[in-house]
């Protein structure tokens, strides 16, 4: 009987601790390496490091991996500058093939994707126009640099919801294939 009441008491204490002692999210980095927080938009983003794309997505800083970022001429009339973050998020700007620096606001489009593993319905947001300024276009070194921003809405046939606002976007010395 004593063992049973000690066991019941221990279970009561343990379940009370679990119910009342744990918060759903923690901002303590030792308990949660990805704390929930508000985006820090008080300081501007530093430019992207060579070969990367950097932007704020709904206020949160994102940066692509250098080995996953490039500018590819996919046909005679189209170029895509894209990169993937370490969390599987892709930032992409598509524009007609260009041959010099300039402002390409009316002809560039944007796309933001979140890869979801084996799920064929990745989360996709698209923008029918993007603000794009190419500051460097060097076919000798095969590098392109510039700035961008766009507001993307859920793509048709995607499970995505809400809007993705990309601001302070930069791409620096991205390799042109």
GROMACS .gro file of C-alpha atoms in nm, residues 67-132:
model
   66
   67UNK     CA    1   2.769   2.647  -5.280
   68UNK     CA    2   2.396   2.654  -5.357
   69UNK     CA    3   2.378   3.000  -5.514
   70UNK     CA    4   2.421   3.086  -5.881
   71UNK     CA    5   2.287   3.284  -6.173
   72UNK     CA    6   2.194   3.063  -6.461
   73UNK     CA    7   2.094   3.157  -6.812
   74UNK     CA    8   1.819   2.902  -6.860
   75UNK     CA    9   1.744   3.001  -7.217
   76UNK     CA   10   1.837   3.272  -7.461
   77UNK     CA   11   1.583   3.505  -7.305
   78UNK     CA   12   1.588   3.424  -6.933
   79UNK     CA   13   1.826   3.436  -6.634
   80UNK     CA   14   1.755   3.307  -6.283
   81UNK     CA   15   1.951   3.417  -5.975
   82UNK     CA   16   1.878   3.172  -5.694
   83UNK     CA   17   2.013   3.022  -5.375
   84UNK     CA   18   1.910   2.791  -5.091
   85UNK     CA   19   1.951   2.850  -4.716
   86UNK     CA   20   2.068   2.586  -4.469
   87UNK     CA   21   1.700   2.538  -4.373
   88UNK     CA   22   1.589   2.455  -4.730
   89UNK     CA   23   1.442   2.794  -4.818
   90UNK     CA   24   1.502   2.911  -5.176
   91UNK     CA   25   1.515   3.273  -5.286
   92UNK     CA   26   1.493   3.326  -5.660
   93UNK     CA   27   1.476   3.622  -5.897
   94UNK     CA   28   1.396   3.558  -6.262
   95UNK     CA   29   1.457   3.815  -6.535
   96UNK     CA   30   1.514   3.832  -6.906
   97UNK     CA   31   1.878   3.773  -6.998
   98UNK     CA   32   2.063   4.102  -6.951
   99UNK     CA   33   2.400   4.231  -7.064
  100UNK     CA   34   2.470   4.531  -6.837
  101UNK     CA   35   2.401   4.683  -6.494
  102UNK     CA   36   2.072   4.868  -6.458
  103UNK     CA   37   1.728   4.887  -6.298
  104UNK     CA   38   1.498   4.602  -6.399
  105UNK     CA   39   1.188   4.668  -6.188
  106UNK     CA   40   0.923   4.608  -6.451
  107UNK     CA   41   1.060   4.283  -6.594
  108UNK     CA   42   1.193   4.086  -6.295
  109UNK     CA   43   0.982   3.837  -6.097
  110UNK     CA   44   1.048   3.683  -5.755
  111UNK     CA   45   0.993   3.346  -5.592
  112UNK     CA   46   1.036   3.216  -5.237
  113UNK     CA   47   1.011   2.842  -5.161
  114UNK     CA   48   1.036   2.623  -4.854
  115UNK     CA   49   1.135   2.267  -4.937
  116UNK     CA   50   0.947   2.015  -4.729
  117UNK     CA   51   1.147   1.699  -4.779
  118UNK     CA   52   0.966   1.425  -4.968
  119UNK     CA   53   0.642   1.624  -4.986
  120UNK     CA   54   0.572   1.707  -5.351
  121UNK     CA   55   0.368   2.010  -5.241
  122UNK     CA   56   0.651   2.238  -5.133
  123UNK     CA   57   0.549   2.576  -4.999
  124UNK     CA   58   0.580   2.830  -5.279
  125UNK     CA   59   0.517   3.205  -5.295
  126UNK     CA   60   0.553   3.405  -5.617
  127UNK     CA   61   0.567   3.773  -5.709
  128UNK     CA   62   0.468   3.886  -6.056
  129UNK     CA   63   0.711   4.176  -6.026
  130UNK     CA   64   1.020   4.254  -5.822
  131UNK     CA   65   1.233   4.562  -5.770
  132UNK     CA   66   1.575   4.466  -5.904
   0.00000   0.00000   0.00000
